[in-house]
Amino acid sequence: MRSRFFFLACVVALSVSARAADPVESDFYKIEPFTLPDGLVAEVGSIELLPDQKVAFGTRRGEIWIVEGAMGADVSLAKFTKFAEGLHEILGLAWKDGWLYVTQRPEVSRLKDKDGDGRADLFETVNAGWNITGDYHEYAFGSRFDREGNLWATLCLTGSFHSSAPYRGWCVRITPDGKMLPTCAGLRSPGGVGFNAAGDAFYTDNQGVWNGSSALKWLKPGSFHGNSEALRWWDEKVMGPKPLESVSGTRITAERERNPLFVPPSVILPHDRMGHSPTGWDYDTNGKFGPFKEQLLVGEQTYSTVDRVYLEKVNGIYQGASFEFLKGFQSGLIGVRMAEDGTFFAGGSDRGWGSRGGKPFDFERVRWTGKMPFEIHEIHAQPQGFELTFTKPVDVATAKAAGSYDMEAWTYIWQSSYGSPEVDQVKPKVEVISVADDGLSVQLKVAPLTKGHVHAISAKGLRSKDGEPVLHPTGYYTLNEIPNP
Amino acid sequence: MRRSIFLLLTLLVGVPLGLAAKEVKVTVKTKVAQMKYDREVIEVEPGDQVEITLENVDDLPHNLVVCRPAAEGANDKGMAVAQMAWNLGELGMAKAWIPDTPRVMVHTKLVNPHESDTLRFTAPDEEVDLPFVCTFPGHALLMNGTISVARPLPPIRNLHYRYYLPAKGDRYKQLPDFSKLTPVEEGQMPAGKVDISMHLKEKKGSFAYVFEGTLEFPKDGEYEFAVGSDDGNELWIDGKKVSEHNSIHPFSVKKKKLKKQKKGDHHIELRYFEGGGQKQLYLGWSGPGFQNRPLSEGALDAGQLQSEEEKFAGMPLVVRDEARLYRNFIEGSSPRGIAVGFPGGVNLCWDADQMNVVMVWQGAFVDAKRHWTGRGAGNQPPLGYGVVRTGEAPQHGVARISGSDADWPAADPKDDWKSGDYRFQGYELGERRFPVFRYEYAGVKVEERFEVTGALKDGTLKLRRIVSLRGDGDAADLFFLAAAGKVTAVDGGWALGPAREVLLKVDGAVPVLRAKGNELRVPVKLTHGEAQISLSYEWPVVAK
């Protein structure tokens, strides 16, 4: 009885829908897990590209493996060789001038294979300027090099609330001559650190104290990010005047006005909606990975997904939109890396923090199939609303229909306790819609716009010119600043 | 199922005391490079036909010698017998380390690595503890156990239960005041085991029990009760509360030791409540000659009774023909410890905060399970044996002090970052991946390398540590801290460790043992800007 009804319902649904099946992510991006040798526990914490098409990854167990053939046609033919072991939880790798720089829990080290037998034999300490107390939570994530040759490291708090030793809850830079520059304070639980195409540094912070939701944050040198515990290591002789301590129970906008050194989260990755734990990211420099050149592709540990972030600068402050991008990875992603040829590597672990992927660890790669997905490409804040750009021309009729769009806006409580519900909900209305002649962008006049709120813009009713729905129809725009007219 | 068979056996054998002597077959394995048997207690009944197979999976030879009790009747763990074996000296090998003494009851042969041997005997008719021990010189301190010959333990006598329910719509959040309550049901439990299953089918969300009875302690001595519950409980012995976990919580076990208990009857009372949801109650006890005997019904999987040490065992890092490093949180080191396992069974921990060797040990290297499962919290102790700390307080390896009797500068691990004088520079892996550690202190470059010679099994094992220093100027007030804490001057060097396990020798300079802190300081004299100190750590196993 039930199955016949279901069959009937399917027939009705099919006849209503314009297409036999809507496109799915795998039509556009193919995820391929590598075949790992026995005994390789690939709890990948960081991935780096080496010369000669080799790829290196570091693991939570303190091993470094080198992969040959990782970009080859047949993923199962890749060859894995152990380069180093016995290091302490590797969450950063960077290659420079024949050295592999490793950010591990106690220090930044650099490794070299002097005798050419394929294994590292020189383990030089570059800088051990921060301290560790023996608390498991004191992770250290390391970037690659910025344009001045500095390596940035973000240092987790002690036990997720406190700063029991110097530079817990900080971002520090390690200069090319091995000196440490304390750079930003007030971080909570970084999951990754790196740069955007403009060369500015960012990190992902995880929901918790002073973090109503996880977010991508701009590491503007000298900036403060909320956790006052870290301010005990702020030396005014080096860093200038100290930021004010955070006041609990307010809002990010109020805190910005009160505390000038506080830099608001650039792009919020709304908790529960997008994930629970953002980690590392990378971006496509040349367009070989599809239409999202220079957008940040951010790993998500809990959801085993990759999110997509578009950044823009308004009134001197970074902000922008986050989108769902790709799901179905096998474990909780921690390290990711984009190769020149458009191969995106991703790996991670679910140890201690569960993930949806279901496997304890993974190392995988993603490639663009060459087919163009229909996606919101960018969202730009405008004085009276938002401009949405698309990867393919839109269908003008659905693009002009107010019913194609839905909006919500909210913010989070700025507080010393863990996380925050979504609060101060607003229902913005799309009042005027104009579609560009080329069909590649839509301007929405929206009222009201609320400074500091996340504005969720959903284009569920929109179709492309060739009839496809938007693959991921919702963008979450963090409106730190409303552009001046 | 197994439990009910066991119960049946207990009844059959236990009721007509000792009439039906049974066969007991036990396998005892050696633990690889840990100098231990895998079980320390073997429980048999008087008159049993006992067969023990020693399976030697270790890389050293071992035996298993069952000893009669010492003359004074105390359990000496076979130490006197092992000492007699040690005293055989050069004759020992020929006698397979079995001394001529009436205390030796029965023994295996000297079992070579990866072989096994079986011994058989009839358990005495009286209750007695028979120590068993490995008499190969140097092994007895850790390789020993007890065969407990004892009649089966009786269950709780006159076990009575009272069952309580909260007022309608209410639930217990902790143990109620039972004196003010009337039980909804009460009765005897002839099986003598605490059991909450009888009312579970009623599916009451919240309920409480009081169990009371008489428990016979078979001997004078120390007893341990393990009480596990979801939710809360209190255990009372002889009218005194000995253990409590009185709140709503997931199942967890608390253990409580009771020292100097008298043989004979004791009153036992267990109070329990369930607030709702998951429910479970476990009661067990250990005492002289027996371990983890349940006094409750209801299965408990082995993992729930595991101690912390047991939980974090199972991922040993095996050292083969190359040295192996492990950077993580090592018990006995600062958080920047680097454990090194050398081929041949010698290990150390080099502390990159203190810039010094802080520990040496023999046998197995490290078990990584604590750090490689879950979130990896906590410090991991060495896996091997003979662990000797070479320092007590956090102290740096070198320092400039104003004369050999001045205080050594304190190294507060939390403030180490402030001390710009010490810089760890990393390490290089040389031949067979042996590490060379490097650091810098106030213009002096220090390099430490290691050599291992000899073998563990014949007592010739030696670890050499060569410390090279290079610096400008004369650096007249430079000292190296070779050891501190348990340091004793002996013939030919210094003994380290509580049982003087390690003999330390220093070449290239004359050390000074400073009374305060027992600090063994080596004055460093740079000649043409260079100096070298050579230390050797030896484990003299066999008395020559």
Coordinates of N, CA and C in Angstrom, one line a residue, chain A residues 267-442:
Chain A
V267 N 34.1 36.5 8.6 CA 33.0 35.8 8.0 C 32.6 34.7 9.0
I268 N 31.3 34.8 9.5 CA 30.8 33.8 10.5 C 30.4 32.6 9.7
L269 N 30.7 31.4 10.2 CA 30.3 30.1 9.6 C 29.2 29.6 10.6
P270 N 27.9 30.0 10.4 CA 26.9 29.8 11.4 C 26.9 28.4 12.0
H271 N 27.1 28.4 13.3 CA 27.1 27.1 14.1 C 25.9 26.3 13.8
D272 N 26.0 25.0 13.7 CA 25.0 24.1 13.3 C 24.6 24.2 11.8
R273 N 24.4 25.4 11.3 CA 24.0 25.5 9.9 C 25.1 25.1 8.9
M274 N 26.3 25.5 9.3 CA 27.5 25.3 8.4 C 28.4 24.2 9.0
G275 N 28.4 24.0 10.3 CA 29.3 23.1 10.9 C 29.5 23.4 12.3
H276 N 30.5 22.7 12.9 CA 30.9 23.0 14.3 C 32.3 23.3 14.5
S277 N 33.2 23.1 13.5 CA 34.6 23.2 13.8 C 35.4 23.4 12.5
P278 N 35.5 24.7 12.1 CA 36.3 25.0 10.8 C 37.8 24.8 11.1
T279 N 38.5 24.4 10.1 CA 39.9 24.1 10.2 C 40.8 24.9 9.2
G280 N 41.6 24.2 8.4 CA 42.5 24.8 7.5 C 41.8 25.2 6.2
W281 N 42.4 26.0 5.4 CA 41.9 26.3 4.1 C 43.0 26.6 3.1
D282 N 42.6 26.6 1.8 CA 43.4 27.1 0.7 C 42.6 27.6 -0.4
Y283 N 43.2 28.2 -1.4 CA 42.4 28.7 -2.5 C 43.1 28.4 -3.8
D284 N 42.3 28.4 -4.9 CA 42.7 28.2 -6.2 C 43.3 29.5 -6.8
T285 N 44.6 29.4 -7.2 CA 45.2 30.7 -7.7 C 45.0 30.9 -9.2
N286 N 44.6 29.9 -9.9 CA 44.6 30.1 -11.4 C 43.4 29.6 -12.1
G287 N 42.4 29.2 -11.4 CA 41.1 28.9 -12.0 C 41.0 27.4 -12.5
K288 N 42.0 26.6 -12.2 CA 42.0 25.2 -12.7 C 41.0 24.4 -11.9
F289 N 40.6 24.9 -10.7 CA 39.7 24.2 -9.9 C 38.2 24.6 -10.1
G290 N 38.0 25.4 -11.2 CA 36.6 25.8 -11.4 C 36.4 27.2 -11.3
P291 N 35.2 27.6 -11.0 CA 34.8 29.1 -11.0 C 35.2 29.9 -9.8
F292 N 35.8 29.2 -8.8 CA 35.9 29.9 -7.5 C 37.3 30.4 -7.2
K293 N 38.0 30.8 -8.2 CA 39.4 31.3 -8.0 C 39.5 32.3 -6.9
E294 N 40.5 32.1 -6.0 CA 40.8 33.0 -4.9 C 39.8 33.0 -3.8
Q295 N 38.7 32.2 -3.9 CA 37.8 32.1 -2.7 C 38.4 31.0 -1.8
L296 N 38.2 31.2 -0.5 CA 38.8 30.3 0.5 C 37.9 29.1 0.6
L297 N 38.6 27.9 0.5 CA 37.9 26.6 0.7 C 38.3 26.1 2.0
V298 N 37.4 26.1 3.0 CA 37.7 25.9 4.4 C 37.2 24.5 4.8
G299 N 38.1 23.7 5.4 CA 37.8 22.4 5.9 C 36.9 22.5 7.1
E300 N 36.0 21.5 7.3 CA 35.1 21.4 8.5 C 35.3 20.1 9.1
Q301 N 35.8 20.1 10.4 CA 36.1 18.8 11.0 C 34.8 18.0 11.4
T302 N 33.9 18.6 12.1 CA 32.7 17.9 12.5 C 31.8 17.4 11.4
Y303 N 31.6 18.2 10.4 CA 30.7 17.8 9.3 C 31.4 17.1 8.2
S304 N 32.7 17.0 8.2 CA 33.4 16.3 7.2 C 33.1 17.0 5.8
T305 N 33.1 18.3 5.8 CA 32.8 19.0 4.6 C 33.9 20.1 4.3
V306 N 33.7 20.7 3.1 CA 34.5 21.9 2.8 C 33.5 23.0 2.5
D307 N 33.7 24.1 3.2 CA 32.9 25.3 3.0 C 33.6 26.3 2.1
R308 N 32.9 27.3 1.6 CA 33.5 28.2 0.7 C 33.2 29.6 1.2
V309 N 34.3 30.5 1.2 CA 34.2 31.8 1.7 C 34.6 32.8 0.7
Y310 N 33.7 33.8 0.5 CA 34.1 35.0 -0.3 C 34.3 36.2 0.6
L311 N 35.5 36.8 0.4 CA 35.8 37.9 1.3 C 35.9 39.2 0.5
E312 N 35.4 40.3 1.1 CA 35.6 41.6 0.6 C 35.9 42.6 1.7
K313 N 36.4 43.7 1.4 CA 36.8 44.7 2.4 C 35.9 45.9 2.3
V314 N 35.2 46.3 3.3 CA 34.3 47.4 3.3 C 34.7 48.3 4.5
N315 N 34.9 49.6 4.2 CA 35.4 50.6 5.2 C 36.6 50.1 6.0
G316 N 37.5 49.4 5.3 CA 38.7 49.0 5.9 C 38.6 47.7 6.7
I317 N 37.4 47.0 6.7 CA 37.2 45.8 7.5 C 36.8 44.7 6.6
Y318 N 37.4 43.5 6.9 CA 37.0 42.4 6.1 C 35.6 41.8 6.5
Q319 N 34.9 41.4 5.5 CA 33.6 40.7 5.7 C 33.3 39.9 4.5
G320 N 32.2 39.2 4.5 CA 31.9 38.5 3.3 C 30.9 37.3 3.6
A321 N 30.9 36.4 2.7 CA 29.8 35.4 2.8 C 30.4 34.0 2.8
S322 N 29.7 33.1 3.6 CA 30.1 31.7 3.6 C 29.0 30.9 2.9
F323 N 29.4 29.8 2.3 CA 28.5 28.9 1.5 C 28.9 27.5 1.8
E324 N 27.9 26.6 1.8 CA 28.3 25.1 1.7 C 28.9 24.9 0.4
F325 N 29.9 24.0 0.3 CA 30.5 23.7 -1.0 C 30.5 22.2 -1.3
L326 N 31.1 21.4 -0.4 CA 31.3 20.0 -0.8 C 31.2 19.1 0.5
K327 N 30.4 18.1 0.4 CA 30.2 17.2 1.6 C 30.7 15.8 1.2
G328 N 30.8 14.9 2.2 CA 31.0 13.5 1.9 C 32.5 13.1 2.0
F329 N 33.3 13.8 2.8 CA 34.6 13.4 3.0 C 34.5 12.3 4.1
Q330 N 35.6 11.5 4.2 CA 35.5 10.3 5.0 C 35.7 10.5 6.5
S331 N 36.4 11.6 6.8 CA 36.7 11.8 8.3 C 36.6 13.3 8.5
G332 N 37.0 13.8 9.7 CA 36.9 15.2 10.0 C 38.1 15.9 9.4
L333 N 37.8 16.8 8.5 CA 38.9 17.5 7.8 C 39.7 18.5 8.7
I334 N 41.0 18.4 8.6 CA 41.9 19.3 9.4 C 42.8 20.1 8.5
G335 N 43.5 19.3 7.6 CA 44.5 20.0 6.7 C 44.0 19.9 5.3
V336 N 44.1 21.0 4.5 CA 43.8 21.0 3.1 C 44.9 21.7 2.3
R337 N 45.0 21.4 1.0 CA 46.0 22.1 0.2 C 45.6 22.0 -1.3
M338 N 45.7 23.2 -2.0 CA 45.4 23.2 -3.4 C 46.7 23.2 -4.2
A339 N 46.8 22.2 -5.1 CA 48.0 22.2 -6.0 C 47.8 23.1 -7.2
E340 N 48.9 23.4 -7.9 CA 48.9 24.3 -9.1 C 48.0 23.7 -10.2
D341 N 47.9 22.4 -10.2 CA 47.1 21.8 -11.3 C 45.6 21.7 -11.0
G342 N 45.2 22.3 -9.9 CA 43.8 22.2 -9.5 C 43.4 21.0 -8.8
T343 N 44.4 20.3 -8.2 CA 44.0 19.1 -7.3 C 44.0 19.7 -5.9
F344 N 42.8 19.4 -5.3 CA 42.7 19.9 -3.9 C 42.8 18.7 -3.0
F345 N 43.8 18.7 -2.1 CA 44.0 17.6 -1.1 C 43.4 18.0 0.2
A346 N 42.8 16.9 0.8 CA 42.2 17.1 2.1 C 42.4 15.9 3.0
G347 N 42.5 16.1 4.3 CA 42.7 14.9 5.2 C 42.4 15.4 6.6
G348 N 42.2 14.4 7.5 CA 41.9 14.7 8.8 C 41.7 13.5 9.7
S349 N 41.0 13.7 10.8 CA 40.8 12.7 11.8 C 39.6 13.0 12.7
D350 N 39.0 12.0 13.2 CA 37.9 12.2 14.1 C 38.3 11.9 15.6
R351 N 39.6 11.8 15.8 CA 40.0 11.3 17.2 C 39.7 12.4 18.2
G352 N 39.0 12.1 19.2 CA 38.7 13.0 20.3 C 37.5 13.9 20.0
W353 N 37.3 14.2 18.7 CA 36.2 15.0 18.3 C 35.5 14.3 17.1
G354 N 34.4 13.8 17.4 CA 33.7 13.0 16.3 C 33.4 13.8 15.1
S355 N 33.3 13.1 14.0 CA 32.9 13.7 12.7 C 31.9 12.8 11.9
R356 N 31.2 13.4 11.0 CA 30.2 12.7 10.3 C 30.7 11.7 9.3
G357 N 32.0 11.9 8.8 CA 32.5 11.1 7.8 C 32.5 9.6 8.2
G358 N 32.8 9.4 9.5 CA 32.7 8.0 10.1 C 34.0 7.2 10.1
K359 N 35.0 7.7 9.4 CA 36.3 6.9 9.4 C 37.2 7.7 10.4
P360 N 38.1 6.9 11.0 CA 39.0 7.6 12.0 C 40.0 8.6 11.4
F361 N 40.3 8.4 10.1 CA 41.2 9.3 9.5 C 41.1 9.2 8.0
D362 N 41.6 10.2 7.2 CA 41.5 10.1 5.8 C 42.5 11.0 5.1
F363 N 42.8 10.6 3.9 CA 43.6 11.5 3.0 C 43.0 11.3 1.6
E364 N 42.4 12.4 1.0 CA 41.6 12.4 -0.2 C 42.0 13.5 -1.1
R365 N 41.6 13.4 -2.3 CA 41.8 14.6 -3.2 C 40.5 14.9 -4.0
V366 N 40.4 16.1 -4.4 CA 39.2 16.6 -5.1 C 39.6 17.2 -6.4
R367 N 38.9 16.9 -7.5 CA 39.1 17.6 -8.8 C 37.8 18.1 -9.4
W368 N 37.9 19.2 -10.1 CA 36.8 19.7 -10.9 C 36.6 18.8 -12.1
T369 N 35.3 18.5 -12.3 CA 35.0 17.6 -13.5 C 35.0 18.5 -14.8
G370 N 35.1 19.8 -14.7 CA 35.0 20.6 -15.9 C 33.6 21.1 -16.2
K371 N 32.6 20.6 -15.5 CA 31.2 21.0 -15.7 C 31.0 22.2 -14.7
M372 N 30.2 23.2 -15.2 CA 30.0 24.4 -14.4 C 28.8 24.2 -13.5
P373 N 29.0 24.3 -12.2 CA 27.8 24.2 -11.3 C 27.1 25.6 -11.3
F374 N 25.8 25.6 -11.0 CA 25.1 26.8 -10.9 C 25.1 27.2 -9.4
E375 N 25.9 28.2 -9.1 CA 26.1 28.6 -7.7 C 26.1 30.2 -7.6
I376 N 25.8 30.6 -6.4 CA 26.0 32.1 -6.1 C 27.5 32.2 -6.0
H377 N 28.1 33.0 -6.8 CA 29.5 33.1 -6.9 C 30.1 34.0 -5.8
E378 N 29.5 35.2 -5.8 CA 29.9 36.2 -4.7 C 28.7 36.9 -4.2
I379 N 28.8 37.4 -3.0 CA 27.8 38.3 -2.5 C 28.5 39.6 -2.1
H380 N 28.1 40.7 -2.6 CA 28.7 42.0 -2.3 C 27.7 42.8 -1.5
A381 N 28.2 43.4 -0.4 CA 27.3 44.3 0.4 C 27.2 45.6 -0.4
Q382 N 26.0 46.2 -0.4 CA 25.8 47.5 -1.1 C 25.1 48.4 -0.1
P383 N 25.1 49.7 -0.3 CA 24.4 50.6 0.6 C 23.0 50.2 1.0
Q384 N 22.3 49.7 0.0 CA 20.9 49.4 0.3 C 20.5 47.9 0.1
G385 N 21.5 47.1 0.1 CA 21.2 45.7 -0.1 C 22.4 44.9 -0.5
F386 N 22.2 43.9 -1.3 CA 23.3 43.0 -1.7 C 23.3 42.8 -3.2
E387 N 24.5 42.6 -3.8 CA 24.6 42.1 -5.1 C 25.0 40.7 -5.1
L388 N 24.3 39.8 -5.8 CA 24.7 38.4 -5.9 C 25.2 38.2 -7.3
T389 N 26.4 37.6 -7.4 CA 26.9 37.2 -8.8 C 26.8 35.7 -8.9
F390 N 26.7 35.2 -10.1 CA 26.4 33.8 -10.4 C 27.5 33.2 -11.3
T391 N 27.6 31.9 -11.2 CA 28.6 31.2 -12.1 C 28.1 31.0 -13.5
K392 N 26.7 31.1 -13.7 CA 26.1 30.9 -15.0 C 25.0 31.9 -15.1
P393 N 24.6 32.3 -16.3 CA 23.4 33.3 -16.4 C 22.2 32.7 -15.7
V394 N 21.4 33.6 -15.1 CA 20.2 33.2 -14.4 C 19.0 33.3 -15.4
D395 N 18.0 32.5 -15.0 CA 16.7 32.6 -15.7 C 16.0 33.9 -15.2
V396 N 15.8 34.8 -16.1 CA 15.3 36.2 -15.7 C 14.0 36.1 -15.0
A397 N 13.1 35.3 -15.4 CA 11.8 35.2 -14.8 C 11.9 34.9 -13.3
T398 N 12.6 33.8 -13.0 CA 12.7 33.4 -11.6 C 13.6 34.4 -10.8
A399 N 14.6 34.9 -11.5 CA 15.5 35.9 -10.8 C 14.7 37.1 -10.4
K400 N 13.7 37.5 -11.2 CA 13.0 38.7 -10.9 C 11.8 38.5 -9.9
A401 N 11.5 37.2 -9.6 CA 10.4 36.9 -8.7 C 10.8 37.1 -7.3
A402 N 10.1 37.9 -6.5 CA 10.5 38.1 -5.1 C 10.4 36.8 -4.3
G403 N 9.5 35.9 -4.7 CA 9.3 34.7 -4.0 C 10.5 33.7 -4.2
S404 N 11.4 34.0 -5.1 CA 12.6 33.2 -5.3 C 13.6 33.3 -4.2
Y405 N 13.4 34.4 -3.4 CA 14.4 34.7 -2.3 C 13.8 34.6 -1.0
D406 N 14.6 34.3 0.0 CA 14.2 34.3 1.4 C 15.3 34.8 2.2
M407 N 15.0 35.7 3.2 CA 16.1 36.2 4.0 C 15.8 36.1 5.5
E408 N 16.9 35.9 6.2 CA 16.9 36.0 7.7 C 18.1 36.8 8.1
A409 N 18.1 37.3 9.3 CA 19.3 38.0 9.8 C 19.3 37.8 11.4
W410 N 20.4 37.7 11.9 CA 20.6 37.5 13.4 C 22.0 37.8 13.8
T411 N 22.2 37.8 15.1 CA 23.6 37.9 15.6 C 23.7 37.0 16.8
Y412 N 24.8 37.1 17.5 CA 25.1 36.2 18.6 C 25.4 37.1 19.8
I413 N 25.3 36.5 21.0 CA 25.6 37.2 22.2 C 27.1 37.2 22.4
W414 N 27.7 38.4 22.6 CA 29.2 38.4 22.9 C 29.4 38.1 24.4
Q415 N 29.8 36.9 24.7 CA 29.8 36.5 26.1 C 31.0 35.5 26.5
S416 N 31.2 35.5 27.8 CA 32.3 34.7 28.3 C 31.9 33.3 28.5
S417 N 30.6 33.0 28.4 CA 30.2 31.6 28.5 C 30.2 31.0 27.1
Y418 N 30.0 29.7 27.0 CA 30.3 28.9 25.8 C 29.2 29.1 24.7
G419 N 29.6 29.5 23.6 CA 28.7 29.7 22.4 C 27.6 30.7 22.6
S420 N 26.6 30.7 21.8 CA 25.5 31.6 22.0 C 24.3 31.1 21.1
P421 N 23.1 31.3 21.5 CA 22.0 31.1 20.5 C 22.0 32.2 19.5
E422 N 21.3 32.0 18.4 CA 21.1 33.1 17.5 C 20.1 34.0 18.1
V423 N 20.4 35.3 18.2 CA 19.6 36.3 18.8 C 19.3 37.5 17.9
D424 N 18.4 38.4 18.4 CA 18.1 39.6 17.7 C 17.6 39.4 16.3
Q425 N 16.8 38.4 16.1 CA 16.4 38.0 14.8 C 15.6 39.1 14.1
V426 N 15.9 39.3 12.8 CA 15.3 40.3 11.9 C 14.8 39.6 10.7
K427 N 13.7 40.0 10.1 CA 13.3 39.4 8.8 C 13.4 40.5 7.8
P428 N 14.5 40.5 7.1 CA 14.7 41.5 6.0 C 13.8 41.2 4.8
K429 N 13.4 42.2 4.1 CA 12.5 42.0 2.9 C 13.3 42.4 1.7
V430 N 13.1 41.6 0.6 CA 13.7 42.0 -0.7 C 12.7 42.9 -1.3
E431 N 13.0 44.1 -1.5 CA 12.0 45.1 -2.0 C 12.1 45.3 -3.5
V432 N 13.3 45.4 -4.0 CA 13.5 45.6 -5.4 C 14.5 44.7 -6.0
I433 N 14.3 44.1 -7.1 CA 15.2 43.2 -7.8 C 15.6 43.7 -9.1
S434 N 16.9 43.8 -9.4 CA 17.3 44.1 -10.8 C 18.3 43.1 -11.3
V435 N 18.1 42.6 -12.5 CA 18.9 41.6 -13.1 C 19.8 42.2 -14.1
A436 N 21.1 41.9 -14.1 CA 22.1 42.5 -15.1 C 21.8 41.9 -16.4
D437 N 22.1 42.7 -17.5 CA 21.9 42.3 -18.9 C 22.5 40.9 -19.2
D438 N 23.7 40.7 -18.7 CA 24.3 39.4 -19.0 C 23.8 38.3 -18.2
G439 N 22.9 38.5 -17.2 CA 22.3 37.5 -16.4 C 23.2 36.9 -15.4
L440 N 24.4 37.6 -15.2 CA 25.4 37.0 -14.2 C 25.3 37.6 -12.9
S441 N 24.5 38.6 -12.7 CA 24.4 39.2 -11.3 C 23.0 39.7 -11.1
V442 N 22.6 39.8 -9.8 CA 21.3 40.3 -9.4 C 21.5 41.3 -8.3

